[in-house]
mmCIF file of C-alpha atoms in Angstrom:
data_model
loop_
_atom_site.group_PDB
_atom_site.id
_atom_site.type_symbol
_atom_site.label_atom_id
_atom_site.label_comp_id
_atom_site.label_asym_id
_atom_site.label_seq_id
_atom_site.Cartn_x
_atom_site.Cartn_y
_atom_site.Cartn_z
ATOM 1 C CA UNK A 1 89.686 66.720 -260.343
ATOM 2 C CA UNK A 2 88.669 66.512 -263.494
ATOM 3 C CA UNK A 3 90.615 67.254 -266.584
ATOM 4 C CA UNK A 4 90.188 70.855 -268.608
ATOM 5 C CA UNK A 5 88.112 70.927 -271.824
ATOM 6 C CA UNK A 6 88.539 72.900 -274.706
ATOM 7 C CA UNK A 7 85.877 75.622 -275.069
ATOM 8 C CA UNK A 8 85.001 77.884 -278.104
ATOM 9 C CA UNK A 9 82.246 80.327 -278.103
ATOM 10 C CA UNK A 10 81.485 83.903 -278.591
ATOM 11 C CA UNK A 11 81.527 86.187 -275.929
ATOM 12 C CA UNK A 12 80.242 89.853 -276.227
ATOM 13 C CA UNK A 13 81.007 89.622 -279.738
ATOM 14 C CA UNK A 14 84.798 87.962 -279.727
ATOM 15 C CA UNK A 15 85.430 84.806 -280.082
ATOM 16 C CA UNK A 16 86.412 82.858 -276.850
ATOM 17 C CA UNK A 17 88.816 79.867 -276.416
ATOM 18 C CA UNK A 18 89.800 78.073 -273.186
ATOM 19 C CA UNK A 19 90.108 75.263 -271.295
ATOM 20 C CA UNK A 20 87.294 74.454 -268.287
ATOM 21 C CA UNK A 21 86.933 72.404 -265.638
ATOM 22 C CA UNK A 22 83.767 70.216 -266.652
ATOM 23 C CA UNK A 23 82.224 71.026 -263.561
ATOM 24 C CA UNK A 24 82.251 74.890 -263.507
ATOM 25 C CA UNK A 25 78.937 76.875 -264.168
ATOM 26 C CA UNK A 26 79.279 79.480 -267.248
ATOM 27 C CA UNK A 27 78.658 82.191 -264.175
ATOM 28 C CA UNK A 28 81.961 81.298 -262.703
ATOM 29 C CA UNK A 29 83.608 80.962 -265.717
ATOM 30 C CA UNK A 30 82.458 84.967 -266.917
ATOM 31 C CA UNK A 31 83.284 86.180 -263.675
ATOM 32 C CA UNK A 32 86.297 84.192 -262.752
ATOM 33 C CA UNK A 33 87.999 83.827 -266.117
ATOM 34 C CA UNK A 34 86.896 86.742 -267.975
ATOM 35 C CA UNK A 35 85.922 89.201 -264.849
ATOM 36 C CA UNK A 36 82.987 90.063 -266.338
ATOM 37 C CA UNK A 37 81.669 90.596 -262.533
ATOM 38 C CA UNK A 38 77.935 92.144 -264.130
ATOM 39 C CA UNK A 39 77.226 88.222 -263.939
ATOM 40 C CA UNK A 40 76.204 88.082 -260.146
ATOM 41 C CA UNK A 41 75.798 84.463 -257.942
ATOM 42 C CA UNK A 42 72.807 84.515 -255.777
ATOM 43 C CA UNK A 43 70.616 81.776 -255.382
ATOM 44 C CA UNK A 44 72.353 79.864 -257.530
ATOM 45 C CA UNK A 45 69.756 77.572 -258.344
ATOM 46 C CA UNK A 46 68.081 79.899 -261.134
ATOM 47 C CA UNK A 47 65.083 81.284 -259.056
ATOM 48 C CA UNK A 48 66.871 85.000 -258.342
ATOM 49 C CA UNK A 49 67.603 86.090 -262.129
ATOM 50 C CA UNK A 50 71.037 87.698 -261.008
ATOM 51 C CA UNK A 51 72.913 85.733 -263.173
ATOM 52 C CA UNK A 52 71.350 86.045 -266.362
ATOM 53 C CA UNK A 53 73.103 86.283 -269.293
ATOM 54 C CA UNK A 54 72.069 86.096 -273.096
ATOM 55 C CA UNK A 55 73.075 83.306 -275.154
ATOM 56 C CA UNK A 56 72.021 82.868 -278.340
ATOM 57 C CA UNK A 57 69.742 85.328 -277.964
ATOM 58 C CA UNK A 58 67.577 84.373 -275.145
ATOM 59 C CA UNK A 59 68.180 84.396 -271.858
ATOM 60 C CA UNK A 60 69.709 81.968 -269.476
ATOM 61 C CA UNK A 61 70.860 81.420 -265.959
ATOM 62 C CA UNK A 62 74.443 81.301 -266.297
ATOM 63 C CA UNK A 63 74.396 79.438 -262.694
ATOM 64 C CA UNK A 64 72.560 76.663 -264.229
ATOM 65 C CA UNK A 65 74.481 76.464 -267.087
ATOM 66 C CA UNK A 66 78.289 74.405 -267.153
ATOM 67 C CA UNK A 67 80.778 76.414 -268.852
ATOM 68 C CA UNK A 68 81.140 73.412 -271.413
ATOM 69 C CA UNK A 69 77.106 73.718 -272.559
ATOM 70 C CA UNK A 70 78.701 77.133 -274.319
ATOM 71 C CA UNK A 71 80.709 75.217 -276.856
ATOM 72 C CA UNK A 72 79.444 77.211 -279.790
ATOM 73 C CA UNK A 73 77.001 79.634 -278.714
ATOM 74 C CA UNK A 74 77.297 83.420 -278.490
ATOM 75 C CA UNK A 75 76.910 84.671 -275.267
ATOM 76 C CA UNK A 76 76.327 88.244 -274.391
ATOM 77 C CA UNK A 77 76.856 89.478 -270.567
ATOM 78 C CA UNK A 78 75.739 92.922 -269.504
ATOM 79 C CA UNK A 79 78.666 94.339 -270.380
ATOM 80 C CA UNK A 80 79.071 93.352 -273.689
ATOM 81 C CA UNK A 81 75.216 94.918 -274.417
ATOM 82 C CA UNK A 82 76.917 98.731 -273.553
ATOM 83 C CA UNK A 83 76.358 99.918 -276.960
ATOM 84 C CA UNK A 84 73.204 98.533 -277.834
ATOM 85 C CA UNK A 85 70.592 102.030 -277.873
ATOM 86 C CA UNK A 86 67.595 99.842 -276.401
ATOM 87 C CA UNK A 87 69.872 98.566 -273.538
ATOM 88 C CA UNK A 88 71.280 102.348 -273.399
ATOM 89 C CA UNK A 89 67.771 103.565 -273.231
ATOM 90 C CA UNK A 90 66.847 100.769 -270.390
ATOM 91 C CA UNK A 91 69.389 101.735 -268.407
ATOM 92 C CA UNK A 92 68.641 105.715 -268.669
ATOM 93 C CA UNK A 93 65.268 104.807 -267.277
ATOM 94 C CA UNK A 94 66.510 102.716 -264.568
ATOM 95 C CA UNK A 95 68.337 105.536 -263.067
ATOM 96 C CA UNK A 96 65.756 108.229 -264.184
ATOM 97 C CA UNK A 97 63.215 105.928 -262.084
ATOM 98 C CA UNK A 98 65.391 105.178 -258.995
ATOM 99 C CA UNK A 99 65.173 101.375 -260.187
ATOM 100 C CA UNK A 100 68.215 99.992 -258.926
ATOM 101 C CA UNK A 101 69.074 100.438 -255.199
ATOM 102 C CA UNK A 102 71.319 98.378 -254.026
ATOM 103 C CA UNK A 103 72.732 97.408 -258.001
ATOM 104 C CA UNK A 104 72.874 93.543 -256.908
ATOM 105 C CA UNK A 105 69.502 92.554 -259.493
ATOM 106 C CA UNK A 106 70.252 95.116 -262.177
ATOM 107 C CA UNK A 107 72.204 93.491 -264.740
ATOM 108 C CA UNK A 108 69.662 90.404 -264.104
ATOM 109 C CA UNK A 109 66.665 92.894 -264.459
ATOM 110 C CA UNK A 110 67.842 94.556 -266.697
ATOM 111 C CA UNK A 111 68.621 91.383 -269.518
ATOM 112 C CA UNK A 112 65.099 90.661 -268.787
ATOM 113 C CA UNK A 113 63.797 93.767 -269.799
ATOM 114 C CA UNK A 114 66.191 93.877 -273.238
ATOM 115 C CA UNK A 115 64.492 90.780 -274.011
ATOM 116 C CA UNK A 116 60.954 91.545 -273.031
ATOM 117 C CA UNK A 117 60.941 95.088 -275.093
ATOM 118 C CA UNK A 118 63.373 93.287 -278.114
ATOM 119 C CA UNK A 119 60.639 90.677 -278.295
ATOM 120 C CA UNK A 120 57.434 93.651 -278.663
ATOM 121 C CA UNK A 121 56.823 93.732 -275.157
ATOM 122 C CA UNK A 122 53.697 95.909 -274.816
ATOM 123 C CA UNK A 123 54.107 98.783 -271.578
ATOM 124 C CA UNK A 124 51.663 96.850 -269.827
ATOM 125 C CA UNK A 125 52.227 96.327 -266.303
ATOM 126 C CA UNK A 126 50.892 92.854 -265.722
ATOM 127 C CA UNK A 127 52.848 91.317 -268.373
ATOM 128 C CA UNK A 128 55.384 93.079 -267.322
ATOM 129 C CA UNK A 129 55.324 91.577 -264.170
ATOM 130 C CA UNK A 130 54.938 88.253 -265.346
ATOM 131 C CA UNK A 131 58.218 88.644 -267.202
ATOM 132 C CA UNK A 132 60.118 89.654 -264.319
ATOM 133 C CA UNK A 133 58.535 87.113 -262.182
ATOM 134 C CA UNK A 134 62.139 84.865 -262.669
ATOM 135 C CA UNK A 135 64.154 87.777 -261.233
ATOM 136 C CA UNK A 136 64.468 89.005 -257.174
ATOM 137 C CA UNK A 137 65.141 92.588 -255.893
ATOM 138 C CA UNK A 138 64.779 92.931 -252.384
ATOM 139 C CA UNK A 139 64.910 96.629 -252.272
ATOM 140 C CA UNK A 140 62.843 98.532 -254.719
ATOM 141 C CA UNK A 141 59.282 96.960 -254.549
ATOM 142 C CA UNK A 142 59.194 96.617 -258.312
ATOM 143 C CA UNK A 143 57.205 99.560 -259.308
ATOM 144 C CA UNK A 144 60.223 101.733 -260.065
ATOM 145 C CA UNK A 145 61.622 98.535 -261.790
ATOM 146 C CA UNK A 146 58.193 97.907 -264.038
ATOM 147 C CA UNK A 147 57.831 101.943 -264.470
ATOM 148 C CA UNK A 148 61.291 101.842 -266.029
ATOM 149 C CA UNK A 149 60.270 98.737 -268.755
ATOM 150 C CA UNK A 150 57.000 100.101 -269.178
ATOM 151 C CA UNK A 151 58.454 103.685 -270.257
ATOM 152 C CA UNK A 152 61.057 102.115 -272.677
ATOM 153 C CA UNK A 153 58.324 99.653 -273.912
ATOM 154 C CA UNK A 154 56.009 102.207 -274.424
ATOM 155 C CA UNK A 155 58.578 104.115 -276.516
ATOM 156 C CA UNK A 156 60.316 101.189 -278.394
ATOM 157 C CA UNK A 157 56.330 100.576 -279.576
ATOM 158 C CA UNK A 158 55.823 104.205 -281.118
ATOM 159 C CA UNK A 159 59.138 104.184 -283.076
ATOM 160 C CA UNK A 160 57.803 101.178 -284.512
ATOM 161 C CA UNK A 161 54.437 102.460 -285.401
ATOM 162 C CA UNK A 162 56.004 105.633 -286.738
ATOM 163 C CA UNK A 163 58.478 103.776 -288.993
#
């Protein structure tokens, strides 16, 4: 075994410190060290989306990421998003659409969408699609899922014309 390393970063808008096993993905680290269990392991290869996180901004598979590749960044989990309206507004429209079943994709889904509306995403279904093509859900068939982006899009677009 390998011996710890030091680890700063920001997390959800603290600062972090610990030490971490060189080997251990930043997914294990949120949900192991910091139970921030919003962070889910699926494929753990980065194809499902389940684990994605922000950092710096963008998003990132947390499974494909070590721990020690956080040195520095600022990385923001679902729950650390709580208070953010667009997020609050995402989430309203998940459950107003019956877009989370089974819950396992959601937080995944659901940084994808942050980042697809945050970035101007238009409500258009096909790009929509496209955006979420990184992230599985074996349940809802999507269209609840691209209804719910597509309505907060859609909205996030006419504030912005208005203002």
């Amino acid at each position: 075994m390998s011996e710890p390393i030091p680890l700063s970063f920001t997390l959800n808008g603290k600062p972090v410190a610990a030490f971490v096993e060189p080997r251990k993905s930043l997914a294990d680290f949120l949900r192991e060290d910091r139970s921030l269990t919003a962070t889910r392991l699926g494929c753990e290869m980065g194809t499902c989306g389940a684990c994605l996180v922000m950092m710096d901004g963008a998003p990132a598979h947390a499974c494909l990421v070590l721990a020690v590749q956080a040195e520095g960044a600022e990385i923001t989990t679902l729950e650390g998003q709580s208070e953010d309206a667009l997020m609050v507004d995402l989430q309203a429209a998940f459950v107003d659409r019956n877009a989370s079943q089974c819950g396992f994709c959601t937080s995944g889904m659901l940084t994808t969408a942050l980042a697809y509306v945050r970035q101007g995403g238009a409500p258009d279904r096909a790009a929509i699609r496209e955006a979420l093509s990184g992230n599985y859900c074996r349940c809802t068939g999507y269209e609840a899922i691209v209804d719910a982006i597509a309505s907060v899009a859609e909205t996030a677009m006419l504030k912005e014309a208005a203002a």
